[in-house]
PDB file of C-alpha atoms in Angstrom:
ATOM      1  CA  MET P 214     101.735-123.580   7.817  1.00 53.00           C
ATOM      2  CA  ARG P 215     101.407-120.651   5.404  1.00 53.00           C
ATOM      3  CA  LYS P 216     101.579-123.037   2.402  1.00 52.00           C
ATOM      4  CA  THR P 217      98.784-125.149   3.915  1.00 48.00           C
ATOM      5  CA  ARG P 218      96.535-122.095   4.288  1.00 51.00           C
ATOM      6  CA  ILE P 219      97.220-120.988   0.701  1.00 50.00           C
ATOM      7  CA  LEU P 220      96.523-124.501  -0.582  1.00 47.00           C
ATOM      8  CA  ALA P 221      93.307-124.720   1.473  1.00 48.00           C
ATOM      9  CA  ALA P 222      92.156-121.305   0.205  1.00 50.00           C
ATOM     10  CA  ALA P 223      92.883-122.291  -3.394  1.00 48.00           C
ATOM     11  CA  LEU P 224      90.960-125.556  -3.028  1.00 43.00           C
ATOM     12  CA  PHE P 225      88.052-123.755  -1.358  1.00 44.00           C
ATOM     13  CA  THR P 226      87.925-121.117  -4.116  1.00 44.00           C
ATOM     14  CA  SER P 227      88.046-123.688  -6.902  1.00 44.00           C
ATOM     15  CA  GLY P 228      85.287-125.671  -5.175  1.00 44.00           C
ATOM     16  CA  VAL P 229      83.057-122.585  -4.896  1.00 37.00           C
ATOM     17  CA  VAL P 230      83.675-121.641  -8.536  1.00 38.00           C
ATOM     18  CA  SER P 231      82.897-125.215  -9.616  1.00 40.00           C
ATOM     19  CA  LEU P 232      79.724-125.283  -7.534  1.00 37.00           C
ATOM     20  CA  LEU P 233      78.549-121.950  -8.952  1.00 37.00           C
ATOM     21  CA  SER P 234      79.203-123.003 -12.546  1.00 39.00           C
ATOM     22  CA  ASN P 235      77.302-126.272 -11.992  1.00 39.00           C
ATOM     23  CA  SER P 236      74.284-124.512 -10.510  1.00 36.00           C
ATOM     24  CA  VAL P 237      74.230-121.994 -13.367  1.00 37.00           C
ATOM     25  CA  ALA P 238      74.400-124.835 -15.887  1.00 38.00           C
ATOM     26  CA  GLN P 239      71.493-126.606 -14.196  1.00 38.00           C
ATOM     27  CA  THR P 240      69.244-123.545 -14.127  1.00 33.00           C
ATOM     28  CA  LYS P 241      70.000-122.398 -17.653  1.00 34.00           C
ATOM     29  CA  PRO P 242      67.026-123.281 -19.894  1.00 36.00           C
ATOM     30  CA  THR P 243      67.774-125.882 -22.508  1.00 39.00           C
ATOM     31  CA  GLU P 244      66.026-126.560 -25.763  1.00 45.00           C
ATOM     32  CA  SER P 245      64.348-129.698 -24.385  1.00 44.00           C
ATOM     33  CA  ASN P 246      62.797-127.720 -21.498  1.00 54.00           C
ATOM     34  CA  ASN P 247      61.000-125.510 -24.022  1.00 61.00           C
ATOM     35  CA  GLU P 248      59.909-128.292 -26.336  1.00 81.00           C
ATOM     36  CA  GLN P 249      56.764-130.325 -26.089  1.00 90.00           C
ATOM     37  CA  GLY P 250      56.254-133.900 -27.148  1.00 92.00           C
ATOM     38  CA  SER P 251      53.682-135.464 -29.395  1.00 91.00           C
ATOM     39  CA  ILE P 252      52.295-138.923 -30.021  1.00 93.00           C
ATOM     40  CA  CYS P 253      51.125-140.254 -33.359  1.00 92.00           C
ATOM     41  CA  VAL P 254      48.204-142.658 -32.893  1.00 94.00           C
ATOM     42  CA  LEU P 255      48.457-145.165 -35.730  1.00 92.00           C
ATOM     43  CA  PRO P 256      45.244-146.554 -37.212  1.00 91.00           C
ATOM     44  CA  ASN P 257      44.069-150.054 -36.438  1.00 89.00           C
ATOM     45  CA  SER P 258      41.535-152.286 -38.132  1.00 87.00           C
ATOM     46  CA  PRO P 259      37.837-151.396 -37.802  1.00 90.00           C
ATOM     47  CA  GLU P 260      37.107-155.139 -37.699  1.00 87.00           C
ATOM     48  CA  PRO P 261      36.788-156.915 -34.344  1.00 80.00           C
ATOM     49  CA  PRO P 262      39.945-158.822 -33.421  1.00 77.00           C
ATOM     50  CA  THR P 263      40.206-162.505 -34.188  1.00 75.00           C
ATOM     51  CA  ARG P 264      42.540-163.013 -31.210  1.00 70.00           C
ATOM     52  CA  ILE P 265      42.057-161.783 -27.676  1.00 67.00           C
ATOM     53  CA  SER P 266      44.325-158.953 -26.578  1.00 58.00           C
ATOM     54  CA  PRO P 267      46.201-158.857 -23.282  1.00 60.00           C
ATOM     55  CA  GLY P 268      43.576-156.375 -22.076  1.00 56.00           C
ATOM     56  CA  GLY P 269      40.672-158.614 -23.096  1.00 65.00           C
ATOM     57  CA  GLU P 270      38.168-158.340 -25.911  1.00 77.00           C
ATOM     58  CA  TYR P 271      37.421-154.899 -27.270  1.00 85.00           C
ATOM     59  CA  ASN P 272      35.138-153.242 -29.789  1.00 89.00           C
ATOM     60  CA  PRO P 273      37.079-151.235 -32.415  1.00 91.00           C
ATOM     61  CA  LYS P 274      34.048-148.981 -32.926  1.00 92.00           C
ATOM     62  CA  THR P 275      34.161-147.768 -29.304  1.00 95.00           C
ATOM     63  CA  LEU P 276      37.924-147.944 -28.699  1.00 94.00           C
ATOM     64  CA  THR P 277      39.177-144.655 -27.242  1.00 96.00           C
ATOM     65  CA  LEU P 278      42.507-143.307 -26.073  1.00 96.00           C
ATOM     66  CA  ARG P 279      42.934-140.702 -23.354  1.00 97.00           C
ATOM     67  CA  ILE P 280      46.172-139.115 -22.218  1.00 97.00           C
ATOM     68  CA  ASP P 281      46.115-137.558 -18.758  1.00 96.00           C
ATOM     69  CA  LYS P 282      42.953-135.487 -18.328  1.00 94.00           C
ATOM     70  CA  GLN P 283      42.559-134.621 -21.994  1.00 94.00           C
ATOM     71  CA  GLU P 284      39.360-135.470 -23.800  1.00 95.00           C
ATOM     72  CA  PRO P 285      39.383-139.063 -25.069  1.00 96.00           C
ATOM     73  CA  ILE P 286      39.757-139.564 -28.801  1.00 96.00           C
ATOM     74  CA  ARG P 287      38.339-142.406 -30.860  1.00 97.00           C
ATOM     75  CA  TRP P 288      41.072-144.700 -32.064  1.00 95.00           C
ATOM     76  CA  PRO P 289      41.563-143.950 -35.778  1.00 95.00           C
ATOM     77  CA  HIS P 290      40.918-146.596 -38.421  1.00 94.00           C
ATOM     78  CA  GLU P 291      42.053-144.784 -41.574  1.00 92.00           C
ATOM     79  CA  GLN P 292      44.437-141.875 -40.946  1.00 91.00           C
ATOM     80  CA  PRO P 293      46.799-141.397 -38.008  1.00 91.00           C
ATOM     81  CA  VAL P 294      45.944-138.803 -35.366  1.00 93.00           C
ATOM     82  CA  ARG P 295      48.552-136.652 -33.666  1.00 93.00           C
ATOM     83  CA  ILE P 296      48.304-135.608 -30.016  1.00 94.00           C
ATOM     84  CA  ASP P 297      50.452-132.539 -29.342  1.00 92.00           C
ATOM     85  CA  GLY P 298      51.442-130.444 -26.361  1.00 93.00           C
ATOM     86  CA  LEU P 299      52.739-133.153 -24.018  1.00 94.00           C
ATOM     87  CA  ASP P 300      55.183-132.033 -21.353  1.00 94.00           C
ATOM     88  CA  LEU P 301      58.520-133.769 -21.868  1.00 92.00           C
ATOM     89  CA  GLN P 302      59.297-133.711 -18.134  1.00 91.00           C
ATOM     90  CA  ALA P 303      55.972-135.071 -16.827  1.00 93.00           C
ATOM     91  CA  ASN P 304      54.654-138.592 -16.369  1.00 94.00           C
ATOM     92  CA  HIS P 305      51.603-139.186 -18.559  1.00 96.00           C
ATOM     93  CA  LEU P 306      48.751-141.612 -17.955  1.00 97.00           C
ATOM     94  CA  VAL P 307      47.529-143.364 -21.095  1.00 96.00           C
ATOM     95  CA  VAL P 308      44.147-145.125 -20.867  1.00 96.00           C
ATOM     96  CA  LEU P 309      42.418-147.266 -23.502  1.00 94.00           C
ATOM     97  CA  THR P 310      38.712-147.934 -23.090  1.00 94.00           C
ATOM     98  CA  SER P 311      36.142-149.841 -25.094  1.00 92.00           C
ATOM     99  CA  ASP P 312      32.406-150.056 -24.477  1.00 93.00           C
ATOM    100  CA  GLY P 313      32.959-147.881 -21.400  1.00 91.00           C
ATOM    101  CA  LYS P 314      35.454-150.336 -19.806  1.00 92.00           C
ATOM    102  CA  ARG P 315      39.154-149.769 -19.276  1.00 92.00           C
ATOM    103  CA  ILE P 316      41.076-152.382 -21.221  1.00 88.00           C
ATOM    104  CA  GLN P 317      44.642-151.143 -20.728  1.00 89.00           C
ATOM    105  CA  SER P 318      46.445-148.297 -19.046  1.00 92.00           C
ATOM    106  CA  PHE P 319      50.055-147.378 -18.493  1.00 93.00           C
ATOM    107  CA  ARG P 320      52.278-144.454 -17.631  1.00 94.00           C
ATOM    108  CA  LEU P 321      54.882-142.999 -19.938  1.00 92.00           C
ATOM    109  CA  LYS P 322      57.570-140.389 -19.675  1.00 89.00           C
ATOM    110  CA  PHE P 323      59.646-139.110 -22.539  1.00 88.00           C
ATOM    111  CA  ALA P 324      63.191-140.370 -21.977  1.00 81.00           C
ATOM    112  CA  GLU P 325      66.168-138.107 -22.603  1.00 74.00           C
ATOM    113  CA  ASP P 326      67.286-140.286 -25.493  1.00 66.00           C
ATOM    114  CA  ASP P 327      63.773-140.473 -26.971  1.00 65.00           C
ATOM    115  CA  HIS P 328      62.764-138.319 -29.808  1.00 76.00           C
ATOM    116  CA  THR P 329      60.008-135.848 -28.904  1.00 87.00           C
ATOM    117  CA  LYS P 330      57.778-137.688 -31.369  1.00 88.00           C
ATOM    118  CA  LEU P 331      56.449-141.073 -30.269  1.00 91.00           C
ATOM    119  CA  CYS P 332      54.104-143.539 -31.943  1.00 91.00           C
ATOM    120  CA  ILE P 333      51.430-145.651 -30.349  1.00 93.00           C
ATOM    121  CA  TYR P 334      49.807-148.659 -31.945  1.00 90.00           C
ATOM    122  CA  PHE P 335      47.184-151.144 -30.759  1.00 88.00           C
ATOM    123  CA  ASP P 336      46.310-154.245 -32.758  1.00 77.00           C
ATOM    124  CA  GLY P 337      44.249-156.190 -30.241  1.00 74.00           C
ATOM    125  CA  TYR P 338      46.696-159.073 -30.137  1.00 75.00           C
ATOM    126  CA  GLN P 339      50.037-157.713 -28.956  1.00 77.00           C
ATOM    127  CA  GLY P 340      48.466-154.957 -26.899  1.00 81.00           C
ATOM    128  CA  VAL P 341      49.721-151.388 -26.877  1.00 87.00           C
ATOM    129  CA  GLN P 342      53.018-150.766 -28.610  1.00 89.00           C
ATOM    130  CA  LEU P 343      54.884-147.524 -27.972  1.00 89.00           C
ATOM    131  CA  GLY P 344      58.010-146.521 -29.853  1.00 87.00           C
ATOM    132  CA  ASN P 345      59.891-143.846 -31.710  1.00 84.00           C
ATOM    133  CA  LYS P 346      61.543-143.609 -35.107  1.00 78.00           C
ATOM    134  CA  LYS P 347      64.899-144.650 -33.637  1.00 80.00           C
ATOM    135  CA  ASN P 348      63.889-147.851 -31.874  1.00 81.00           C
ATOM    136  CA  ALA P 349      60.849-149.139 -33.760  1.00 81.00           C
ATOM    137  CA  ASP P 350      60.855-149.838 -37.496  1.00 78.00           C
ATOM    138  CA  TRP P 351      57.043-149.970 -37.556  1.00 77.00           C
ATOM    139  CA  CYS P 352      57.002-146.417 -36.197  1.00 80.00           C
ATOM    140  CA  ARG P 353      59.526-145.118 -38.723  1.00 76.00           C
ATOM    141  CA  VAL P 354      57.512-146.466 -41.641  1.00 70.00           C
ATOM    142  CA  LYS P 355      53.994-145.585 -40.522  1.00 63.00           C
ATOM    143  CA  VAL P 356      54.330-142.081 -39.052  1.00 61.00           C
ATOM    144  CA  GLN P 357      55.153-140.195 -42.194  1.00 68.00           C
ATOM    145  CA  ALA P 358      51.544-139.014 -42.354  1.00 71.00           C
ATOM    146  CA  CYS P 359      51.770-137.517 -38.828  1.00 78.00           C
ATOM    147  CA  TRP P 360      54.822-135.317 -39.322  1.00 68.00           C
ATOM    148  CA  ARG P 361      54.999-134.104 -42.912  1.00 66.00           C
TER     149      ARG P 361
END
């Protein structure tokens, strides 16, 4: 009986210590909690598309991109544009508009295995492409101007 009580006390104590160490580990700030993400918007052609995109026809001159409630930016045609200050833990709403009409929208969240630097590309045919330097060769090659 005494051995059972000692064993139960030892198991209880080790469980409490384990629980405390897990909760401390979960509340300790990590590097990723302090970091913010960014997206490099890669330029597309200023010429109207020759093929129809999944979102329908669009006008490159009026194509804009908005993330969450930020001010929309005109889609670049010459140099990439970087959007900084995105919360790595939040879901973000990305909206593309042209001539005042929404042509595509989607939600994104930075994955744990993602780099904090993503690329977004729109060519009017394949629709929006989102990637990072690890999983998209087109991103690795084209974003050098964003993060020098």
